[in-house]
């Protein structure tokens, strides 16, 4: 005897179908985010292992302490007050000491002397050997992110043509072009390279370096305890165009009196950031905030006329893909402007391999940061 299975049709309203689809979409998003977090943790742990291995073989096997807990990726307290970080490439220690005695000295990050994965120390380890090399121009010009009119590093300015933690002054009592600088904080580029273009004009290349970070610095104003619930609602709902029309909608302007939105009020600047944005509210409260502020610094420097052309790039570890979402969103917002680009640290490393005098450093860098 054959049994016939009857399927009863269930009628759903359009609203019920929409709610069901929204719930399914949210579940998918959660699963994607969970996988992303798992993958990121694996990436971070792998880099920590490379760096910790170097530390234990070449510096100390002793663990440092963080929040009362012994952690192998932290250096012992005896290394925290050294003249240069223990994780610095030995071949550049004297150069960095010289930088730190000059007016172009840079302010060490909180974990620069404490943690093996200091992005600042990694940045110095990547750029000093190249920028001090007689082959620096050829190496820089070999990567796609290099400004197209780059001719040569301008060795007559900054510290031999470059500066770490760059902003538009060396006086810590000044607020800078963006009005956000203090002795504790402010917008700066991890490294700036002064150069002459093919017309002989003075230009500047700002570069932000990321090692294991999963995201760029988000908006301090949106996240500030001083920002009221009403203020945060403005951040979440007001568009860039609305904030340009009324700067006080932004906590940065309302409470801190930073220059960000004054700069944005220039039509040319507003147009620069006039590309697609699929989100709601201010585009700069999330991961694009740091990109935006660095680009504003570049724009302000051009407007202030010390440089004819100022571009901004991000350099990341070759296995760090976790910043890509924010950078891709940002590219859309700035309409793929040539004034913004990104590249991998391995681009510079590979370009350096053809020069024998850099091979010891290349081998060291690849072992410490790539685990080779």
PDB file of C-alpha atoms in Angstrom, residues 2-298:
ATOM      1  CA  UNK A   2       1.434   3.341  -1.043  1.00  0.00           C
ATOM      2  CA  UNK A   3       1.068   6.223   1.366  1.00  0.00           C
ATOM      3  CA  UNK A   4       0.800   9.706  -0.018  1.00  0.00           C
ATOM      4  CA  UNK A   5       2.471  12.426   1.956  1.00  0.00           C
ATOM      5  CA  UNK A   6       0.455  15.593   1.922  1.00  0.00           C
ATOM      6  CA  UNK A   7       2.295  18.848   2.422  1.00  0.00           C
ATOM      7  CA  UNK A   8       0.218  21.612   3.846  1.00  0.00           C
ATOM      8  CA  UNK A   9       0.989  25.023   2.497  1.00  0.00           C
ATOM      9  CA  UNK A  10       1.524  27.623   5.160  1.00  0.00           C
ATOM     10  CA  UNK A  11       0.562  31.099   4.182  1.00  0.00           C
ATOM     11  CA  UNK A  12       2.887  33.794   5.438  1.00  0.00           C
ATOM     12  CA  UNK A  13       2.486  37.507   5.199  1.00  0.00           C
ATOM     13  CA  UNK A  14       5.156  39.563   3.416  1.00  0.00           C
ATOM     14  CA  UNK A  15       6.147  40.966   6.802  1.00  0.00           C
ATOM     15  CA  UNK A  16       6.654  37.471   8.228  1.00  0.00           C
ATOM     16  CA  UNK A  17       8.734  36.440   5.214  1.00  0.00           C
ATOM     17  CA  UNK A  18      10.856  39.595   5.572  1.00  0.00           C
ATOM     18  CA  UNK A  19      11.438  38.928   9.286  1.00  0.00           C
ATOM     19  CA  UNK A  20      12.408  35.339   8.529  1.00  0.00           C
ATOM     20  CA  UNK A  21      14.864  36.430   5.853  1.00  0.00           C
ATOM     21  CA  UNK A  22      16.351  39.044   8.178  1.00  0.00           C
ATOM     22  CA  UNK A  23      16.801  36.407  10.868  1.00  0.00           C
ATOM     23  CA  UNK A  24      18.487  34.021   8.420  1.00  0.00           C
ATOM     24  CA  UNK A  25      20.763  36.794   7.181  1.00  0.00           C
ATOM     25  CA  UNK A  26      21.718  37.715  10.738  1.00  0.00           C
ATOM     26  CA  UNK A  27      22.545  34.070  11.486  1.00  0.00           C
ATOM     27  CA  UNK A  28      24.761  33.877   8.402  1.00  0.00           C
ATOM     28  CA  UNK A  29      26.521  37.119   9.392  1.00  0.00           C
ATOM     29  CA  UNK A  30      27.152  35.770  12.897  1.00  0.00           C
ATOM     30  CA  UNK A  31      28.656  32.550  11.524  1.00  0.00           C
ATOM     31  CA  UNK A  32      30.885  34.495   9.127  1.00  0.00           C
ATOM     32  CA  UNK A  33      32.044  36.744  11.965  1.00  0.00           C
ATOM     33  CA  UNK A  34      32.738  33.753  14.221  1.00  0.00           C
ATOM     34  CA  UNK A  35      34.856  32.126  11.500  1.00  0.00           C
ATOM     35  CA  UNK A  36      36.668  35.396  10.868  1.00  0.00           C
ATOM     36  CA  UNK A  37      37.445  35.731  14.575  1.00  0.00           C
ATOM     37  CA  UNK A  38      38.696  32.142  14.721  1.00  0.00           C
ATOM     38  CA  UNK A  39      40.891  32.636  11.649  1.00  0.00           C
ATOM     39  CA  UNK A  40      42.254  35.904  13.042  1.00  0.00           C
ATOM     40  CA  UNK A  41      43.163  34.316  16.381  1.00  0.00           C
ATOM     41  CA  UNK A  42      45.059  31.583  14.514  1.00  0.00           C
ATOM     42  CA  UNK A  43      46.935  34.211  12.457  1.00  0.00           C
ATOM     43  CA  UNK A  44      47.774  36.273  15.538  1.00  0.00           C
ATOM     44  CA  UNK A  45      48.979  33.237  17.463  1.00  0.00           C
ATOM     45  CA  UNK A  46      51.186  32.165  14.549  1.00  0.00           C
ATOM     46  CA  UNK A  47      52.908  35.570  14.383  1.00  0.00           C
ATOM     47  CA  UNK A  48      53.293  35.606  18.171  1.00  0.00           C
ATOM     48  CA  UNK A  49      54.993  32.209  17.945  1.00  0.00           C
ATOM     49  CA  UNK A  50      57.511  33.491  15.379  1.00  0.00           C
ATOM     50  CA  UNK A  51      58.315  36.527  17.507  1.00  0.00           C
ATOM     51  CA  UNK A  52      58.411  34.664  20.803  1.00  0.00           C
ATOM     52  CA  UNK A  53      60.756  32.095  19.302  1.00  0.00           C
ATOM     53  CA  UNK A  54      63.156  34.875  18.297  1.00  0.00           C
ATOM     54  CA  UNK A  55      62.896  36.451  21.740  1.00  0.00           C
ATOM     55  CA  UNK A  56      63.659  33.180  23.539  1.00  0.00           C
ATOM     56  CA  UNK A  57      66.591  32.323  21.255  1.00  0.00           C
ATOM     57  CA  UNK A  58      68.179  35.763  21.086  1.00  0.00           C
ATOM     58  CA  UNK A  59      67.013  37.921  24.000  1.00  0.00           C
ATOM     59  CA  UNK A  60      65.622  36.022  26.975  1.00  0.00           C
ATOM     60  CA  UNK A  61      63.513  32.997  27.842  1.00  0.00           C
ATOM     61  CA  UNK A  62      62.043  34.853  30.789  1.00  0.00           C
ATOM     62  CA  UNK A  63      58.392  35.865  30.510  1.00  0.00           C
ATOM     63  CA  UNK A  64      57.086  39.345  31.105  1.00  0.00           C
ATOM     64  CA  UNK A  65      54.097  40.190  33.266  1.00  0.00           C
ATOM     65  CA  UNK A  66      50.880  41.731  31.991  1.00  0.00           C
ATOM     66  CA  UNK A  67      47.954  42.451  34.313  1.00  0.00           C
ATOM     67  CA  UNK A  68      49.520  40.200  36.925  1.00  0.00           C
ATOM     68  CA  UNK A  69      49.903  37.244  34.561  1.00  0.00           C
ATOM     69  CA  UNK A  70      53.135  35.818  33.132  1.00  0.00           C
ATOM     70  CA  UNK A  71      53.025  36.056  29.330  1.00  0.00           C
ATOM     71  CA  UNK A  72      55.733  34.741  27.014  1.00  0.00           C
ATOM     72  CA  UNK A  73      55.007  37.378  24.358  1.00  0.00           C
ATOM     73  CA  UNK A  74      55.901  40.092  26.886  1.00  0.00           C
ATOM     74  CA  UNK A  75      59.461  41.058  27.742  1.00  0.00           C
ATOM     75  CA  UNK A  76      60.585  41.193  31.391  1.00  0.00           C
ATOM     76  CA  UNK A  77      60.436  44.602  33.070  1.00  0.00           C
ATOM     77  CA  UNK A  78      64.236  44.893  32.955  1.00  0.00           C
ATOM     78  CA  UNK A  79      63.936  45.564  29.193  1.00  0.00           C
ATOM     79  CA  UNK A  80      61.287  48.262  29.420  1.00  0.00           C
ATOM     80  CA  UNK A  81      63.637  51.197  29.965  1.00  0.00           C
ATOM     81  CA  UNK A  82      66.387  50.366  27.494  1.00  0.00           C
ATOM     82  CA  UNK A  83      67.615  52.987  25.028  1.00  0.00           C
ATOM     83  CA  UNK A  84      66.085  51.070  22.106  1.00  0.00           C
ATOM     84  CA  UNK A  85      63.583  48.153  22.010  1.00  0.00           C
ATOM     85  CA  UNK A  86      65.045  44.674  22.464  1.00  0.00           C
ATOM     86  CA  UNK A  87      63.146  43.505  19.353  1.00  0.00           C
ATOM     87  CA  UNK A  88      64.984  45.999  17.146  1.00  0.00           C
ATOM     88  CA  UNK A  89      67.115  44.614  14.309  1.00  0.00           C
ATOM     89  CA  UNK A  90      70.693  44.716  15.716  1.00  0.00           C
ATOM     90  CA  UNK A  91      72.055  46.309  12.545  1.00  0.00           C
ATOM     91  CA  UNK A  92      70.029  49.512  13.009  1.00  0.00           C
ATOM     92  CA  UNK A  93      70.386  50.109  16.747  1.00  0.00           C
ATOM     93  CA  UNK A  94      72.951  52.892  16.375  1.00  0.00           C
ATOM     94  CA  UNK A  95      70.893  54.577  13.646  1.00  0.00           C
ATOM     95  CA  UNK A  96      67.767  54.533  15.817  1.00  0.00           C
ATOM     96  CA  UNK A  97      69.716  55.885  18.793  1.00  0.00           C
ATOM     97  CA  UNK A  98      70.854  58.746  16.563  1.00  0.00           C
ATOM     98  CA  UNK A  99      67.257  59.398  15.454  1.00  0.00           C
ATOM     99  CA  UNK A 100      66.125  59.505  19.071  1.00  0.00           C
ATOM    100  CA  UNK A 101      68.751  62.131  19.904  1.00  0.00           C
ATOM    101  CA  UNK A 102      67.579  64.400  17.077  1.00  0.00           C
ATOM    102  CA  UNK A 103      64.673  66.840  16.860  1.00  0.00           C
ATOM    103  CA  UNK A 104      62.914  64.188  14.743  1.00  0.00           C
ATOM    104  CA  UNK A 105      62.830  61.641  17.554  1.00  0.00           C
ATOM    105  CA  UNK A 106      59.637  59.627  17.735  1.00  0.00           C
ATOM    106  CA  UNK A 107      57.453  58.908  20.741  1.00  0.00           C
ATOM    107  CA  UNK A 108      57.564  55.174  21.575  1.00  0.00           C
ATOM    108  CA  UNK A 109      54.214  53.408  21.755  1.00  0.00           C
ATOM    109  CA  UNK A 110      53.092  51.933  25.059  1.00  0.00           C
ATOM    110  CA  UNK A 111      54.175  48.391  24.162  1.00  0.00           C
ATOM    111  CA  UNK A 112      57.214  49.223  21.992  1.00  0.00           C
ATOM    112  CA  UNK A 113      59.617  48.009  24.694  1.00  0.00           C
ATOM    113  CA  UNK A 114      57.253  45.501  26.277  1.00  0.00           C
ATOM    114  CA  UNK A 115      55.657  43.309  23.617  1.00  0.00           C
ATOM    115  CA  UNK A 116      57.289  41.222  20.890  1.00  0.00           C
ATOM    116  CA  UNK A 117      54.562  42.181  18.404  1.00  0.00           C
ATOM    117  CA  UNK A 118      54.934  45.947  18.659  1.00  0.00           C
ATOM    118  CA  UNK A 119      53.750  47.309  15.316  1.00  0.00           C
ATOM    119  CA  UNK A 120      55.859  50.421  15.815  1.00  0.00           C
ATOM    120  CA  UNK A 121      59.053  48.404  16.311  1.00  0.00           C
ATOM    121  CA  UNK A 122      58.153  46.237  13.309  1.00  0.00           C
ATOM    122  CA  UNK A 123      57.725  49.421  11.250  1.00  0.00           C
ATOM    123  CA  UNK A 124      61.158  50.703  12.253  1.00  0.00           C
ATOM    124  CA  UNK A 125      62.662  47.278  11.506  1.00  0.00           C
ATOM    125  CA  UNK A 126      61.104  47.339   8.032  1.00  0.00           C
ATOM    126  CA  UNK A 127      61.926  50.868   6.929  1.00  0.00           C
ATOM    127  CA  UNK A 128      65.243  51.919   8.477  1.00  0.00           C
ATOM    128  CA  UNK A 129      67.411  49.373   6.601  1.00  0.00           C
ATOM    129  CA  UNK A 130      65.764  50.344   3.303  1.00  0.00           C
ATOM    130  CA  UNK A 131      65.693  54.115   3.825  1.00  0.00           C
ATOM    131  CA  UNK A 132      69.316  54.177   4.966  1.00  0.00           C
ATOM    132  CA  UNK A 133      70.356  52.121   1.941  1.00  0.00           C
ATOM    133  CA  UNK A 134      71.896  53.611  -1.211  1.00  0.00           C
ATOM    134  CA  UNK A 135      69.338  51.527  -3.098  1.00  0.00           C
ATOM    135  CA  UNK A 136      66.327  53.063  -1.339  1.00  0.00           C
ATOM    136  CA  UNK A 137      65.004  54.907  -4.406  1.00  0.00           C
ATOM    137  CA  UNK A 138      65.063  51.792  -6.580  1.00  0.00           C
ATOM    138  CA  UNK A 139      63.413  49.656  -3.896  1.00  0.00           C
ATOM    139  CA  UNK A 140      60.600  52.133  -3.277  1.00  0.00           C
ATOM    140  CA  UNK A 141      59.945  52.729  -6.976  1.00  0.00           C
ATOM    141  CA  UNK A 142      59.676  48.979  -7.583  1.00  0.00           C
ATOM    142  CA  UNK A 143      56.405  48.620  -5.645  1.00  0.00           C
ATOM    143  CA  UNK A 144      53.028  49.532  -7.136  1.00  0.00           C
ATOM    144  CA  UNK A 145      52.032  51.715  -4.177  1.00  0.00           C
ATOM    145  CA  UNK A 146      54.908  54.139  -4.724  1.00  0.00           C
ATOM    146  CA  UNK A 147      53.708  57.567  -5.918  1.00  0.00           C
ATOM    147  CA  UNK A 148      53.898  57.517  -9.702  1.00  0.00           C
ATOM    148  CA  UNK A 149      55.971  60.705  -9.977  1.00  0.00           C
ATOM    149  CA  UNK A 150      58.484  59.636  -7.304  1.00  0.00           C
ATOM    150  CA  UNK A 151      62.040  60.431  -8.412  1.00  0.00           C
ATOM    151  CA  UNK A 152      64.210  60.302  -5.311  1.00  0.00           C
ATOM    152  CA  UNK A 153      64.161  60.691  -1.534  1.00  0.00           C
ATOM    153  CA  UNK A 154      64.815  64.280  -0.482  1.00  0.00           C
ATOM    154  CA  UNK A 155      67.728  63.704   1.897  1.00  0.00           C
ATOM    155  CA  UNK A 156      67.917  67.431   2.721  1.00  0.00           C
ATOM    156  CA  UNK A 157      64.795  67.373   4.888  1.00  0.00           C
ATOM    157  CA  UNK A 158      63.444  65.503   7.921  1.00  0.00           C
ATOM    158  CA  UNK A 159      65.975  62.991   9.297  1.00  0.00           C
ATOM    159  CA  UNK A 160      67.848  61.951   6.149  1.00  0.00           C
ATOM    160  CA  UNK A 161      64.574  62.209   4.235  1.00  0.00           C
ATOM    161  CA  UNK A 162      62.229  60.349   6.564  1.00  0.00           C
ATOM    162  CA  UNK A 163      60.589  60.528   9.964  1.00  0.00           C
ATOM    163  CA  UNK A 164      58.700  58.105  12.177  1.00  0.00           C
ATOM    164  CA  UNK A 165      55.421  59.108  13.891  1.00  0.00           C
ATOM    165  CA  UNK A 166      55.191  62.044  11.516  1.00  0.00           C
ATOM    166  CA  UNK A 167      52.949  65.030  12.047  1.00  0.00           C
ATOM    167  CA  UNK A 168      53.372  68.628  10.925  1.00  0.00           C
ATOM    168  CA  UNK A 169      55.494  69.846  13.843  1.00  0.00           C
ATOM    169  CA  UNK A 170      58.212  68.762  16.260  1.00  0.00           C
ATOM    170  CA  UNK A 171      56.860  70.942  19.082  1.00  0.00           C
ATOM    171  CA  UNK A 172      54.733  68.812  21.394  1.00  0.00           C
ATOM    172  CA  UNK A 173      53.052  71.944  22.725  1.00  0.00           C
ATOM    173  CA  UNK A 174      51.454  72.652  19.347  1.00  0.00           C
ATOM    174  CA  UNK A 175      48.124  71.170  18.241  1.00  0.00           C
ATOM    175  CA  UNK A 176      49.052  70.731  14.577  1.00  0.00           C
ATOM    176  CA  UNK A 177      47.078  71.299  11.382  1.00  0.00           C
ATOM    177  CA  UNK A 178      44.306  68.954  12.536  1.00  0.00           C
ATOM    178  CA  UNK A 179      44.134  70.561  15.980  1.00  0.00           C
ATOM    179  CA  UNK A 180      44.175  67.152  17.677  1.00  0.00           C
ATOM    180  CA  UNK A 181      47.758  66.841  18.887  1.00  0.00           C
ATOM    181  CA  UNK A 182      48.795  66.598  22.515  1.00  0.00           C
ATOM    182  CA  UNK A 183      51.656  64.947  24.396  1.00  0.00           C
ATOM    183  CA  UNK A 184      49.475  61.844  24.744  1.00  0.00           C
ATOM    184  CA  UNK A 185      47.634  61.549  21.436  1.00  0.00           C
ATOM    185  CA  UNK A 186      47.027  62.921  17.965  1.00  0.00           C
ATOM    186  CA  UNK A 187      46.978  61.949  14.300  1.00  0.00           C
ATOM    187  CA  UNK A 188      50.325  60.982  12.828  1.00  0.00           C
ATOM    188  CA  UNK A 189      51.701  58.653  10.167  1.00  0.00           C
ATOM    189  CA  UNK A 190      53.897  55.754  11.243  1.00  0.00           C
ATOM    190  CA  UNK A 191      56.518  56.853   8.736  1.00  0.00           C
ATOM    191  CA  UNK A 192      56.769  59.738   6.288  1.00  0.00           C
ATOM    192  CA  UNK A 193      59.129  59.834   3.321  1.00  0.00           C
ATOM    193  CA  UNK A 194      60.006  63.199   1.784  1.00  0.00           C
ATOM    194  CA  UNK A 195      60.809  63.032  -1.907  1.00  0.00           C
ATOM    195  CA  UNK A 196      61.309  65.039  -5.050  1.00  0.00           C
ATOM    196  CA  UNK A 197      59.006  64.266  -7.949  1.00  0.00           C
ATOM    197  CA  UNK A 198      59.988  64.177 -11.595  1.00  0.00           C
ATOM    198  CA  UNK A 199      59.447  67.959 -11.775  1.00  0.00           C
ATOM    199  CA  UNK A 200      61.764  68.587  -8.842  1.00  0.00           C
ATOM    200  CA  UNK A 201      58.885  69.531  -6.521  1.00  0.00           C
ATOM    201  CA  UNK A 202      58.850  68.649  -2.813  1.00  0.00           C
ATOM    202  CA  UNK A 203      56.343  65.896  -1.985  1.00  0.00           C
ATOM    203  CA  UNK A 204      55.558  63.619   0.946  1.00  0.00           C
ATOM    204  CA  UNK A 205      54.479  59.989   1.274  1.00  0.00           C
ATOM    205  CA  UNK A 206      52.673  59.112   4.505  1.00  0.00           C
ATOM    206  CA  UNK A 207      52.554  55.429   5.470  1.00  0.00           C
ATOM    207  CA  UNK A 208      50.606  53.611   8.194  1.00  0.00           C
ATOM    208  CA  UNK A 209      52.077  50.252   9.263  1.00  0.00           C
ATOM    209  CA  UNK A 210      50.027  47.339  10.627  1.00  0.00           C
ATOM    210  CA  UNK A 211      51.335  44.022  11.919  1.00  0.00           C
ATOM    211  CA  UNK A 212      48.732  41.845  13.669  1.00  0.00           C
ATOM    212  CA  UNK A 213      45.988  44.436  14.179  1.00  0.00           C
ATOM    213  CA  UNK A 214      42.528  43.203  13.067  1.00  0.00           C
ATOM    214  CA  UNK A 215      41.196  46.722  12.529  1.00  0.00           C
ATOM    215  CA  UNK A 216      42.262  50.336  12.227  1.00  0.00           C
ATOM    216  CA  UNK A 217      41.753  52.746  15.114  1.00  0.00           C
ATOM    217  CA  UNK A 218      38.051  53.541  15.392  1.00  0.00           C
ATOM    218  CA  UNK A 219      36.477  56.862  16.345  1.00  0.00           C
ATOM    219  CA  UNK A 220      37.507  57.982  19.813  1.00  0.00           C
ATOM    220  CA  UNK A 221      34.712  60.527  19.839  1.00  0.00           C
ATOM    221  CA  UNK A 222      31.956  58.004  19.158  1.00  0.00           C
ATOM    222  CA  UNK A 223      33.346  55.658  21.817  1.00  0.00           C
ATOM    223  CA  UNK A 224      34.130  58.382  24.352  1.00  0.00           C
ATOM    224  CA  UNK A 225      32.522  58.202  27.794  1.00  0.00           C
ATOM    225  CA  UNK A 226      31.973  61.923  27.418  1.00  0.00           C
ATOM    226  CA  UNK A 227      29.760  61.380  24.377  1.00  0.00           C
ATOM    227  CA  UNK A 228      26.137  61.221  25.505  1.00  0.00           C
ATOM    228  CA  UNK A 229      23.587  58.717  24.232  1.00  0.00           C
ATOM    229  CA  UNK A 230      22.069  61.533  22.197  1.00  0.00           C
ATOM    230  CA  UNK A 231      25.491  62.351  20.777  1.00  0.00           C
ATOM    231  CA  UNK A 232      26.112  58.731  19.798  1.00  0.00           C
ATOM    232  CA  UNK A 233      22.726  58.601  18.079  1.00  0.00           C
ATOM    233  CA  UNK A 234      23.881  61.537  15.939  1.00  0.00           C
ATOM    234  CA  UNK A 235      27.007  59.574  15.015  1.00  0.00           C
ATOM    235  CA  UNK A 236      24.869  56.590  14.028  1.00  0.00           C
ATOM    236  CA  UNK A 237      22.269  58.501  12.045  1.00  0.00           C
ATOM    237  CA  UNK A 238      23.714  61.720  10.629  1.00  0.00           C
ATOM    238  CA  UNK A 239      25.264  61.507   7.169  1.00  0.00           C
ATOM    239  CA  UNK A 240      28.614  63.010   6.212  1.00  0.00           C
ATOM    240  CA  UNK A 241      26.786  65.703   4.254  1.00  0.00           C
ATOM    241  CA  UNK A 242      24.710  66.624   7.316  1.00  0.00           C
ATOM    242  CA  UNK A 243      27.802  66.830   9.536  1.00  0.00           C
ATOM    243  CA  UNK A 244      29.576  69.038   6.995  1.00  0.00           C
ATOM    244  CA  UNK A 245      26.547  71.358   7.161  1.00  0.00           C
ATOM    245  CA  UNK A 246      26.550  71.313  10.987  1.00  0.00           C
ATOM    246  CA  UNK A 247      29.917  70.431  12.511  1.00  0.00           C
ATOM    247  CA  UNK A 248      28.483  70.360  16.034  1.00  0.00           C
ATOM    248  CA  UNK A 249      26.787  67.066  15.217  1.00  0.00           C
ATOM    249  CA  UNK A 250      30.248  65.506  15.695  1.00  0.00           C
ATOM    250  CA  UNK A 251      31.749  65.046  19.168  1.00  0.00           C
ATOM    251  CA  UNK A 252      35.229  65.812  17.801  1.00  0.00           C
ATOM    252  CA  UNK A 253      34.072  69.308  16.832  1.00  0.00           C
ATOM    253  CA  UNK A 254      31.489  69.896  19.544  1.00  0.00           C
ATOM    254  CA  UNK A 255      33.703  69.017  22.517  1.00  0.00           C
ATOM    255  CA  UNK A 256      37.284  68.847  21.255  1.00  0.00           C
ATOM    256  CA  UNK A 257      37.262  71.597  18.607  1.00  0.00           C
ATOM    257  CA  UNK A 258      39.386  69.549  16.218  1.00  0.00           C
ATOM    258  CA  UNK A 259      39.774  70.818  12.653  1.00  0.00           C
ATOM    259  CA  UNK A 260      38.499  67.702  10.861  1.00  0.00           C
ATOM    260  CA  UNK A 261      35.143  69.042   9.710  1.00  0.00           C
ATOM    261  CA  UNK A 262      36.504  72.515   8.977  1.00  0.00           C
ATOM    262  CA  UNK A 263      38.823  70.833   6.491  1.00  0.00           C
ATOM    263  CA  UNK A 264      35.933  68.707   5.211  1.00  0.00           C
ATOM    264  CA  UNK A 265      33.913  71.859   4.495  1.00  0.00           C
ATOM    265  CA  UNK A 266      36.118  72.615   1.516  1.00  0.00           C
ATOM    266  CA  UNK A 267      34.140  71.479  -1.537  1.00  0.00           C
ATOM    267  CA  UNK A 268      37.142  69.787  -3.085  1.00  0.00           C
ATOM    268  CA  UNK A 269      37.759  67.799   0.098  1.00  0.00           C
ATOM    269  CA  UNK A 270      34.087  66.849   0.433  1.00  0.00           C
ATOM    270  CA  UNK A 271      34.124  65.667  -3.183  1.00  0.00           C
ATOM    271  CA  UNK A 272      37.264  63.618  -2.515  1.00  0.00           C
ATOM    272  CA  UNK A 273      35.273  61.632   0.074  1.00  0.00           C
ATOM    273  CA  UNK A 274      32.138  61.659  -2.073  1.00  0.00           C
ATOM    274  CA  UNK A 275      32.152  58.055  -3.264  1.00  0.00           C
ATOM    275  CA  UNK A 276      29.891  55.163  -2.316  1.00  0.00           C
ATOM    276  CA  UNK A 277      29.150  54.335   1.309  1.00  0.00           C
ATOM    277  CA  UNK A 278      26.685  51.544   2.031  1.00  0.00           C
ATOM    278  CA  UNK A 279      26.419  52.108   5.784  1.00  0.00           C
ATOM    279  CA  UNK A 280      24.268  54.427   7.834  1.00  0.00           C
ATOM    280  CA  UNK A 281      25.371  57.529   9.695  1.00  0.00           C
ATOM    281  CA  UNK A 282      28.905  58.908   9.836  1.00  0.00           C
ATOM    282  CA  UNK A 283      31.260  56.762   7.714  1.00  0.00           C
ATOM    283  CA  UNK A 284      34.160  57.521  10.048  1.00  0.00           C
ATOM    284  CA  UNK A 285      33.014  56.097  13.366  1.00  0.00           C
ATOM    285  CA  UNK A 286      34.405  52.629  12.580  1.00  0.00           C
ATOM    286  CA  UNK A 287      37.604  51.324  11.004  1.00  0.00           C
ATOM    287  CA  UNK A 288      37.743  54.053   8.340  1.00  0.00           C
ATOM    288  CA  UNK A 289      38.339  56.675  11.036  1.00  0.00           C
ATOM    289  CA  UNK A 290      42.117  56.282  11.151  1.00  0.00           C
ATOM    290  CA  UNK A 291      42.332  56.218   7.347  1.00  0.00           C
ATOM    291  CA  UNK A 292      40.257  59.383   7.145  1.00  0.00           C
ATOM    292  CA  UNK A 293      42.355  61.269   9.705  1.00  0.00           C
ATOM    293  CA  UNK A 294      45.628  60.346   8.014  1.00  0.00           C
ATOM    294  CA  UNK A 295      44.198  61.418   4.660  1.00  0.00           C
ATOM    295  CA  UNK A 296      43.039  64.701   6.203  1.00  0.00           C
ATOM    296  CA  UNK A 297      46.590  65.250   7.428  1.00  0.00           C
ATOM    297  CA  UNK A 298      47.821  64.699   3.861  1.00  0.00           C
TER     298      UNK A 298
END
